Amino acid sequence: MESGPMTGPVLTDGTAGEPPRSADLSGMPAKPNPTGEIGGTFWRRFVFRRPLAALILKRLGLSVGLLFAVSLMIFGGIEALPGDFATTYLGQSATPQAVENIRKDLGLDRPWSERYLNWLGGAVQGDFGTSWASKNSVSEQIGNRLGNSLFLAFFAALISVPLAVGLGMLAVQFRNRMPDKIINVISLAAISLPEFFIGYLLIMFFAVKLGVATFPATVYESMSLTERLSAIALPVATLVLVVLAHMMRMTRAAILNVMSSAYVETAELKGLGMFRIIARHAAPNAVAPVINVIALNLAYLVVGVVVVEVVFVYPGMGQYMVDAVTVRDMPVVQACGLIFAAFYIFLNMAADILAILANPRLRHPR
Amino acid sequence: MSDYKDYLTRQVMLGKMNRREFLGRAAAFGIAASTASTLFATSAAAQEPKRGGHLKLGLEGAAATDSKDPAKALSQFMFVVGRNWGDMLVESHPTTGAPVPALAESWEPSADAATWTFTIRKGVKFHDGKELTVDDVIKTLQRHTDDKSESGALGVMKSIKEIKSDGDKLVLTLTEGNADLPLLLTDYHLIIQPNGGLDNPDAMIGTGPYKVASFEPGVRATFEKNADDWRTDRGFVDTIELIAMNDATARIAALSSGQVHYINRVDPKTVNLLKRAPTVEILNTSGRGHYVFIMHCNTAPFDNNDLRMALKYAMDRETMVQRILGGYGKVGNDFPINDTYALFPEGIEQRAYDPDKAAFHYKKSGHSGPVLLRTSDVAFPGAVDAAVLYQESAKKAGIEIEVKREPGDGYWTNVWNVQPFSTSYWGGRPTQDQMYSTAYLSNADWNDTRFQRPEFDKLLLEARSELDEAKRKEMYRTMAMMVRDEGGLILPMFNDFVNASTKQVKGYVHDIGNDMSNGYVATRVWLEA
């Protein structure tokens, strides 16, 4: 398992003025596809007048196509795994008779294309079906788990994003002096430790030795908000340590990149204070790559936290999907996969739109 | 000194030692007789169960995919859940393994052991207030015998031909005589449900000591005491909470920080670290589960008994128990039965590691070149290490074993019971007959050593309906010798069940039937304040 949120789309190199690209949507067609003369001109005029709305529309269209592709890939992936649901679910205690019964019951004996189309027919109408293993409604279960995942991610983001950006600016202000060095060393240390290790260290100190933190972090329905918050303190701390360094370093690099430009020099010569220069003049121009990294880390907080969930015994989406993959519970895996993909797509789109709002030059890709 | 006193005291509390033994050992250790008898008195007094409190268990083995239907219970977690809310007709005795009455208060076999009449206990209420009748029992058993059923007890129920009532008694007719039938009904899937669970198999309504208060698959389950329980010798705590903890380190952290009272599946690698925690008690129980290296007797090169013997002598069992089980286990003797089974054939010579004998048989077999062994850590904890250890001990006998590590995912589908030489594990079965029928009968689905011997099959069937115990024991002895000397099974070790609790937990029963006090842990223990 990789440590840190370094999976997912490739980043831009962070030079301001380049349109940020995301690997999963790379190569937006330079010319929209005119479906006919009239439609074509209408579309062109629309793009000219409302470039941002056009971009969002196009992105949404692409996203739908992408989700289809993802669902097909997940289905193919499960098909390619050794063993089907019946044999893996029953494990070592599978009698041919019981396996036969389950296969018949779920229609696993039918060709894969037919099974996929059946599932798709339901999914398009918003019906993700029932879990094969537990016979519970997938939507209902996911509602629960996704809520838990978002709860954890929200608080981790609430703490880590402002902290990372703030520390990044601080590092720039004191660049190559002691505070900068300390921030760098600590963030590099945090990024080099695997997340489960950070988790175990926190458990050892705060739960076992000092006994001040709640462990395990299991949350359940009848908990009050304060109980929940105390339960997630340690996993949130772990996640903050994991994602902080990445965002912080990107902020620092992007701002430093801008600091060497002419207008910052002008601001300095005007006699403005360092902090004001960074916050008012440099930061807005450095925002695009930073937003991209933040989006990526936010996606990671929802999608990539399986290990943290396991270590802290937290019932989130990641754990749910892993359980389902283990027994090839197709409807659950599909639903989880689509939600994860949708998260990535949405966050990337949001990042691009924000970057464009912050930097109008990006609206008209050359 | 105080450690030894602790140990002796524990032995008394576990009922493993009586007063005379205790005094004898204590005297031998130089504890004054007056102190010793006081000690015995306090530990015996401590046996008085306390009622009340909230018991928390951190258990491995839960998944979001767990089904509430007891027919489909597979995981360790659901095993305990079922034990809390339900009862079977028959239970097994924790130390002898003999059948003891539960919802069936007595039973009577016919002379050929093919027809059994059970008297169903009266005045038992389900959690929803409905009275238990013979009809509920019949419908339950029918639901698990139905060919369309997906029940885990399907294999157990195969031999039952007819289920009917005779007034308020239950009559089971079998396809052939079976002296062990009551023990088959102890299968943990066979929880008696109102109307057999036909209306709603997932309701979790039963006759057990606890009612299900909440259940989130793969996360948590909570229980409240059933005030109308028909038994008073169980269900001491008021409420139970089971928390799913699939991470071994998380379980140990939760127990040593006192967040839970009990955890299961302590890894032999970390058990000695956990032992140091002053608040923790390691609970290890000898059981019937065993770790195996299995050869297909009908596939070259394993179709040669000399090669099989060579590979059996090349196994260093003592080292396996020490290194793979951390000492928490017992050496095996190449047949799947140990002294926890009724009618165990005593006095069979223990097979030992003998490189010379191994080399002799290997040469006689005429085989040359490496032997391919497939393994994966899902086969049993430490299976890959065990395969490498085996490779080393076989090398000393001049046998080359090639170890191939297979992916854990799909191991049970593609390797076990498919490939000619692999590692695996077996949980115990209630009876010798069931163990042999499951894996050593010629036509058994899970005959994972391809041991096909008509005379063995015949003996097994004869022993099954033999009601004379001495005769039956002799038959089992012959069968054990056949498997040990001609079969494809290399059985280096029987693994202990290793669990742990805080010292607050009292009354833990070491049950040979299965792990976690045969699943009854939460209904049998109580909490000392």
Tab-separated table of N, CA and C in Angstrom, chain A residues 81-84 87-98 101-102 105 131-136 141 144-145 148 200 203 207-208 213-216 218-222 310-313 315 319-320 323-329 332, chain B residues 56 62-68 72-74 146-152 154-155 158 202 216-220 241 243-254 256-257 259-260 409-410 412-414 416 424-427 445-446 448:
chain	number	residue	atom	x	y	z
A	81	LEU	N	-11.106	-11.993	-11.749
A	81	LEU	CA	-10.569	-12.546	-10.506
A	81	LEU	C	-10.877	-14.033	-10.430
A	82	PRO	N	-9.976	-14.794	-9.790
A	82	PRO	CA	-10.260	-16.226	-9.671
A	82	PRO	C	-11.453	-16.468	-8.749
A	83	GLY	N	-12.299	-17.396	-9.110
A	83	GLY	CA	-13.432	-17.756	-8.266
A	83	GLY	C	-14.574	-16.781	-8.443
A	84	ASP	N	-15.810	-17.258	-8.393
A	84	ASP	CA	-16.941	-16.338	-8.478
A	84	ASP	C	-17.541	-16.182	-7.081
A	87	THR	N	-18.353	-19.498	-4.946
A	87	THR	CA	-17.257	-20.280	-4.365
A	87	THR	C	-16.510	-19.494	-3.294
A	88	THR	N	-16.303	-18.193	-3.522
A	88	THR	CA	-15.547	-17.441	-2.519
A	88	THR	C	-16.377	-17.188	-1.275
A	89	TYR	N	-17.683	-16.985	-1.458
A	89	TYR	CA	-18.524	-16.716	-0.293
A	89	TYR	C	-18.548	-17.930	0.623
A	90	LEU	N	-18.635	-19.100	0.036
A	90	LEU	CA	-18.703	-20.307	0.853
A	90	LEU	C	-17.322	-20.752	1.309
A	91	GLY	N	-16.274	-20.259	0.634
A	91	GLY	CA	-14.918	-20.560	1.060
A	91	GLY	C	-14.649	-22.052	1.099
A	92	GLN	N	-14.023	-22.480	2.196
A	92	GLN	CA	-13.635	-23.881	2.271
A	92	GLN	C	-14.854	-24.768	2.489
A	93	SER	N	-15.974	-24.165	2.867
A	93	SER	CA	-17.118	-25.015	3.180
A	93	SER	C	-18.094	-25.097	2.010
A	94	ALA	N	-17.575	-24.969	0.797
A	94	ALA	CA	-18.449	-24.978	-0.372
A	94	ALA	C	-18.717	-26.403	-0.839
A	95	THR	N	-19.977	-26.830	-0.723
A	95	THR	CA	-20.324	-28.107	-1.353
A	95	THR	C	-20.843	-27.780	-2.743
A	96	PRO	N	-20.620	-28.688	-3.704
A	96	PRO	CA	-21.117	-28.421	-5.058
A	96	PRO	C	-22.592	-28.038	-5.068
A	97	GLN	N	-23.364	-28.701	-4.192
A	97	GLN	CA	-24.810	-28.436	-4.146
A	97	GLN	C	-25.074	-26.989	-3.737
A	98	ALA	N	-24.418	-26.546	-2.681
A	98	ALA	CA	-24.647	-25.182	-2.193
A	98	ALA	C	-24.193	-24.149	-3.217
A	101	ASN	N	-26.745	-23.923	-5.911
A	101	ASN	CA	-27.935	-23.198	-5.456
A	101	ASN	C	-27.730	-21.689	-5.539
A	102	ILE	N	-26.555	-21.247	-5.054
A	102	ILE	CA	-26.297	-19.800	-5.050
A	102	ILE	C	-26.213	-19.280	-6.473
A	105	ASP	N	-29.589	-19.028	-7.984
A	105	ASP	CA	-30.306	-17.975	-7.296
A	105	ASP	C	-29.970	-16.599	-7.857
A	131	SER	N	-27.187	-6.389	-1.882
A	131	SER	CA	-25.912	-7.091	-1.732
A	131	SER	C	-26.167	-8.592	-1.841
A	132	TRP	N	-25.323	-9.283	-2.593
A	132	TRP	CA	-25.515	-10.730	-2.741
A	132	TRP	C	-25.275	-11.458	-1.423
A	133	ALA	N	-24.345	-10.936	-0.660
A	133	ALA	CA	-23.948	-11.663	0.539
A	133	ALA	C	-24.905	-11.420	1.697
A	134	SER	N	-25.178	-10.144	1.990
A	134	SER	CA	-25.972	-9.870	3.183
A	134	SER	C	-27.440	-9.656	2.867
A	135	LYS	N	-27.784	-9.589	1.581
A	135	LYS	CA	-29.176	-9.420	1.144
A	135	LYS	C	-29.762	-8.087	1.620
A	136	ASN	N	-28.893	-7.132	1.937
A	136	ASN	CA	-29.385	-5.814	2.319
A	136	ASN	C	-29.361	-4.900	1.110
A	141	GLN	N	-27.096	0.700	2.731
A	141	GLN	CA	-25.827	0.456	3.420
A	141	GLN	C	-24.792	1.510	3.053
A	144	ASN	N	-25.157	4.835	4.826
A	144	ASN	CA	-24.533	4.798	6.140
A	144	ASN	C	-23.032	4.981	6.094
A	145	ARG	N	-22.410	4.129	5.247
A	145	ARG	CA	-20.953	4.089	5.197
A	145	ARG	C	-20.377	5.366	4.599
A	148	ASN	N	-20.272	8.054	7.067
A	148	ASN	CA	-19.126	7.915	7.963
A	148	ASN	C	-17.839	8.376	7.310
A	200	TYR	N	-0.565	3.483	14.255
A	200	TYR	CA	-0.168	2.660	15.396
A	200	TYR	C	0.566	3.483	16.450
A	203	ILE	N	-1.927	5.422	18.358
A	203	ILE	CA	-2.680	4.537	19.259
A	203	ILE	C	-1.830	4.208	20.487
A	207	ALA	N	-3.703	6.211	23.204
A	207	ALA	CA	-4.737	5.308	23.726
A	207	ALA	C	-4.176	4.354	24.768
A	208	VAL	N	-3.050	3.695	24.444
A	208	VAL	CA	-2.552	2.669	25.360
A	208	VAL	C	-1.757	3.271	26.509
A	213	ALA	N	-7.121	9.135	24.578
A	213	ALA	CA	-7.910	9.134	23.348
A	213	ALA	C	-8.829	7.921	23.305
A	214	THR	N	-9.892	8.055	22.535
A	214	THR	CA	-10.828	6.945	22.387
A	214	THR	C	-10.292	5.969	21.364
A	215	PHE	N	-10.341	4.716	21.654
A	215	PHE	CA	-9.987	3.674	20.701
A	215	PHE	C	-10.808	2.449	21.033
A	216	PRO	N	-11.346	1.684	20.104
A	216	PRO	CA	-11.351	1.881	18.653
A	216	PRO	C	-12.273	3.043	18.236
A	218	THR	N	-14.741	3.055	16.283
A	218	THR	CA	-16.003	2.598	15.720
A	218	THR	C	-17.127	3.598	16.038
A	219	VAL	N	-17.840	4.011	15.011
A	219	VAL	CA	-19.008	4.861	15.253
A	219	VAL	C	-20.261	4.073	14.888
A	220	TYR	N	-21.343	4.343	15.563
A	220	TYR	CA	-22.588	3.644	15.269
A	220	TYR	C	-23.743	4.602	15.475
A	221	GLU	N	-24.925	4.119	15.124
A	221	GLU	CA	-26.064	5.024	15.000
A	221	GLU	C	-26.420	5.787	16.269
A	222	SER	N	-26.359	5.116	17.423
A	222	SER	CA	-26.912	5.739	18.622
A	222	SER	C	-25.936	6.699	19.306
A	310	VAL	N	-9.020	0.398	8.600
A	310	VAL	CA	-8.768	-0.923	9.190
A	310	VAL	C	-8.063	-0.772	10.534
A	311	VAL	N	-7.043	0.067	10.561
A	311	VAL	CA	-6.260	0.228	11.784
A	311	VAL	C	-7.125	0.753	12.933
A	312	PHE	N	-7.996	1.714	12.618
A	312	PHE	CA	-8.792	2.314	13.688
A	312	PHE	C	-10.168	1.689	13.828
A	313	VAL	N	-10.426	0.618	13.087
A	313	VAL	CA	-11.711	-0.058	13.154
A	313	VAL	C	-12.831	0.944	12.903
A	315	PRO	N	-15.904	2.175	10.461
A	315	PRO	CA	-16.763	1.606	9.415
A	315	PRO	C	-17.024	2.579	8.267
A	319	GLN	N	-13.480	0.126	3.764
A	319	GLN	CA	-13.627	-1.165	4.412
A	319	GLN	C	-14.770	-1.956	3.755
A	320	TYR	N	-15.841	-1.243	3.478
A	320	TYR	CA	-17.022	-1.857	2.874
A	320	TYR	C	-16.677	-2.455	1.508
A	323	ASP	N	-14.326	-5.555	1.863
A	323	ASP	CA	-15.117	-6.722	2.264
A	323	ASP	C	-15.848	-7.308	1.061
A	324	ALA	N	-16.406	-6.424	0.243
A	324	ALA	CA	-17.210	-6.872	-0.892
A	324	ALA	C	-16.344	-7.504	-1.975
A	325	VAL	N	-15.172	-6.915	-2.225
A	325	VAL	CA	-14.290	-7.500	-3.240
A	325	VAL	C	-13.860	-8.896	-2.804
A	326	THR	N	-13.597	-9.056	-1.512
A	326	THR	CA	-13.130	-10.339	-1.011
A	326	THR	C	-14.085	-11.471	-1.359
A	327	VAL	N	-15.381	-11.205	-1.290
A	327	VAL	CA	-16.325	-12.272	-1.653
A	327	VAL	C	-16.940	-12.054	-3.031
A	328	ARG	N	-16.415	-11.108	-3.814
A	328	ARG	CA	-16.924	-10.845	-5.170
A	328	ARG	C	-18.383	-10.419	-5.155
A	329	ASP	N	-18.737	-9.587	-4.183
A	329	ASP	CA	-20.122	-9.137	-4.076
A	329	ASP	C	-20.340	-8.010	-5.083
A	332	VAL	N	-22.232	-4.473	-4.742
A	332	VAL	CA	-21.618	-3.551	-3.783
A	332	VAL	C	-20.345	-2.950	-4.356
B	56	LYS	N	-17.551	-6.210	26.629
B	56	LYS	CA	-17.178	-5.805	25.268
B	56	LYS	C	-16.155	-6.786	24.693
B	62	ALA	N	-15.366	-10.362	11.065
B	62	ALA	CA	-16.642	-9.819	10.596
B	62	ALA	C	-16.443	-9.147	9.245
B	63	ALA	N	-17.500	-9.098	8.454
B	63	ALA	CA	-17.426	-8.389	7.184
B	63	ALA	C	-18.758	-7.713	6.919
B	64	ALA	N	-18.728	-6.681	6.091
B	64	ALA	CA	-19.955	-5.977	5.741
B	64	ALA	C	-20.922	-6.913	5.037
B	65	THR	N	-20.390	-8.034	4.532
B	65	THR	CA	-21.213	-8.955	3.755
B	65	THR	C	-21.857	-10.044	4.622
B	66	ASP	N	-21.665	-9.971	5.937
B	66	ASP	CA	-22.243	-11.000	6.803
B	66	ASP	C	-23.760	-11.038	6.696
B	67	SER	N	-24.301	-12.245	6.662
B	67	SER	CA	-25.745	-12.409	6.588
B	67	SER	C	-26.302	-12.682	7.977
B	68	LYS	N	-27.502	-12.166	8.244
B	68	LYS	CA	-28.124	-12.401	9.554
B	68	LYS	C	-28.719	-13.807	9.662
B	72	LYS	N	-26.477	-19.150	6.910
B	72	LYS	CA	-25.354	-18.683	6.096
B	72	LYS	C	-24.227	-18.130	6.954
B	73	ALA	N	-24.290	-18.369	8.248
B	73	ALA	CA	-23.229	-17.852	9.117
B	73	ALA	C	-21.926	-18.564	8.785
B	74	LEU	N	-20.886	-17.796	8.553
B	74	LEU	CA	-19.587	-18.385	8.231
B	74	LEU	C	-18.502	-17.833	9.131
B	146	ASP	N	-33.382	-28.731	2.875
B	146	ASP	CA	-33.908	-28.484	1.545
B	146	ASP	C	-32.775	-28.384	0.526
B	147	ASP	N	-32.936	-29.084	-0.598
B	147	ASP	CA	-31.894	-29.069	-1.628
B	147	ASP	C	-31.623	-27.661	-2.154
B	148	LYS	N	-32.641	-26.806	-2.094
B	148	LYS	CA	-32.457	-25.451	-2.611
B	148	LYS	C	-31.808	-24.549	-1.567
B	149	SER	N	-31.626	-25.103	-0.369
B	149	SER	CA	-31.092	-24.273	0.712
B	149	SER	C	-29.634	-23.930	0.471
B	150	GLU	N	-29.196	-22.813	1.025
B	150	GLU	CA	-27.786	-22.433	0.920
B	150	GLU	C	-27.144	-22.590	2.286
B	151	SER	N	-27.669	-23.530	3.074
B	151	SER	CA	-27.220	-23.642	4.450
B	151	SER	C	-25.845	-24.277	4.558
B	152	GLY	N	-25.080	-23.795	5.507
B	152	GLY	CA	-23.771	-24.377	5.783
B	152	GLY	C	-23.900	-25.738	6.442
B	154	LEU	N	-25.825	-28.094	5.302
B	154	LEU	CA	-26.346	-29.021	4.295
B	154	LEU	C	-25.626	-30.374	4.353
B	155	GLY	N	-24.313	-30.339	4.498
B	155	GLY	CA	-23.527	-31.574	4.530
B	155	GLY	C	-23.885	-32.439	5.731
B	158	LYS	N	-27.390	-34.185	5.349
B	158	LYS	CA	-27.592	-35.082	4.188
B	158	LYS	C	-28.151	-36.445	4.579
B	202	ASP	N	-33.866	-13.747	8.632
B	202	ASP	CA	-32.927	-12.754	9.155
B	202	ASP	C	-33.399	-12.100	10.455
B	216	GLU	N	-25.061	-4.135	13.023
B	216	GLU	CA	-24.577	-3.536	11.781
B	216	GLU	C	-23.526	-4.467	11.214
B	217	PRO	N	-23.812	-5.119	10.078
B	217	PRO	CA	-22.872	-6.121	9.575
B	217	PRO	C	-21.474	-5.544	9.370
B	218	GLY	N	-20.488	-6.247	9.879
B	218	GLY	CA	-19.111	-5.822	9.690
B	218	GLY	C	-18.685	-4.717	10.619
B	219	VAL	N	-19.581	-4.265	11.510
B	219	VAL	CA	-19.230	-3.157	12.389
B	219	VAL	C	-19.417	-3.536	13.861
B	220	ARG	N	-20.651	-3.888	14.225
B	220	ARG	CA	-20.934	-3.978	15.643
B	220	ARG	C	-22.255	-4.697	15.864
B	241	GLU	N	-21.495	-6.256	23.896
B	241	GLU	CA	-21.189	-5.487	22.688
B	241	GLU	C	-20.071	-6.216	21.950
B	243	ILE	N	-17.540	-5.929	18.828
B	243	ILE	CA	-17.018	-4.953	17.875
B	243	ILE	C	-16.130	-5.688	16.874
B	244	ALA	N	-16.372	-5.413	15.594
B	244	ALA	CA	-15.561	-6.046	14.554
B	244	ALA	C	-14.183	-5.410	14.544
B	245	MET	N	-13.145	-6.222	14.722
B	245	MET	CA	-11.776	-5.700	14.660
B	245	MET	C	-10.943	-6.683	13.864
B	246	ASN	N	-10.796	-6.412	12.577
B	246	ASN	CA	-10.088	-7.379	11.750
B	246	ASN	C	-8.580	-7.179	11.752
B	247	ASP	N	-8.122	-6.112	12.385
B	247	ASP	CA	-6.693	-5.840	12.409
B	247	ASP	C	-6.116	-6.358	13.724
B	248	ALA	N	-5.144	-7.275	13.621
B	248	ALA	CA	-4.610	-7.940	14.811
B	248	ALA	C	-4.016	-6.934	15.792
B	249	THR	N	-3.339	-5.920	15.268
B	249	THR	CA	-2.715	-4.924	16.144
B	249	THR	C	-3.778	-4.107	16.856
B	250	ALA	N	-4.847	-3.775	16.138
B	250	ALA	CA	-5.941	-3.012	16.746
B	250	ALA	C	-6.560	-3.805	17.894
B	251	ARG	N	-6.707	-5.123	17.709
B	251	ARG	CA	-7.284	-5.937	18.783
B	251	ARG	C	-6.396	-5.904	20.029
B	252	ILE	N	-5.094	-6.039	19.808
B	252	ILE	CA	-4.187	-6.054	20.949
B	252	ILE	C	-4.176	-4.698	21.647
B	253	ALA	N	-4.204	-3.612	20.848
B	253	ALA	CA	-4.217	-2.275	21.442
B	253	ALA	C	-5.495	-2.075	22.253
B	254	ALA	N	-6.616	-2.531	21.720
B	254	ALA	CA	-7.896	-2.345	22.412
B	254	ALA	C	-7.920	-3.115	23.730
B	256	SER	N	-5.167	-4.171	25.543
B	256	SER	CA	-4.195	-3.713	26.540
B	256	SER	C	-4.540	-2.326	27.068
B	257	SER	N	-5.379	-1.574	26.334
B	257	SER	CA	-5.793	-0.285	26.888
B	257	SER	C	-7.120	-0.416	27.629
B	259	GLN	N	-10.068	-1.187	26.542
B	259	GLN	CA	-11.284	-0.752	25.841
B	259	GLN	C	-12.224	-1.926	25.582
B	260	VAL	N	-11.665	-3.151	25.506
B	260	VAL	CA	-12.524	-4.334	25.399
B	260	VAL	C	-12.061	-5.347	26.449
B	409	ASP	N	-6.080	-14.838	-2.522
B	409	ASP	CA	-7.368	-14.677	-3.168
B	409	ASP	C	-7.592	-15.844	-4.122
B	410	GLY	N	-8.605	-16.637	-3.874
B	410	GLY	CA	-8.867	-17.759	-4.774
B	410	GLY	C	-8.121	-19.025	-4.402
B	412	TRP	N	-8.740	-21.159	-2.078
B	412	TRP	CA	-9.659	-22.279	-1.793
B	412	TRP	C	-10.329	-22.796	-3.056
B	413	THR	N	-10.289	-22.006	-4.116
B	413	THR	CA	-10.925	-22.430	-5.362
B	413	THR	C	-9.933	-23.100	-6.289
B	414	ASN	N	-8.712	-22.569	-6.323
B	414	ASN	CA	-7.769	-23.006	-7.363
B	414	ASN	C	-6.662	-23.916	-6.863
B	416	TRP	N	-6.354	-25.472	-3.078
B	416	TRP	CA	-6.800	-26.496	-2.141
B	416	TRP	C	-7.784	-27.455	-2.834
B	424	SER	N	-3.067	-26.601	4.073
B	424	SER	CA	-4.449	-26.261	4.363
B	424	SER	C	-4.677	-26.369	5.866
B	425	TYR	N	-5.921	-26.148	6.280
B	425	TYR	CA	-6.248	-26.340	7.696
B	425	TYR	C	-7.593	-27.039	7.780
B	426	TRP	N	-7.853	-27.666	8.905
B	426	TRP	CA	-9.188	-28.192	9.171
B	426	TRP	C	-9.628	-27.724	10.544
B	427	GLY	N	-10.868	-27.301	10.654
B	427	GLY	CA	-11.434	-27.077	11.976
B	427	GLY	C	-11.851	-28.459	12.465
B	445	ASP	N	-16.915	-34.969	-0.917
B	445	ASP	CA	-16.623	-33.766	-1.721
B	445	ASP	C	-15.256	-33.200	-1.385
B	446	TRP	N	-14.917	-33.262	-0.112
B	446	TRP	CA	-13.701	-32.588	0.351
B	446	TRP	C	-12.587	-33.580	0.654
B	448	ASP	N	-9.581	-34.204	0.324
B	448	ASP	CA	-8.484	-33.409	-0.231
B	448	ASP	C	-7.159	-34.156	-0.258
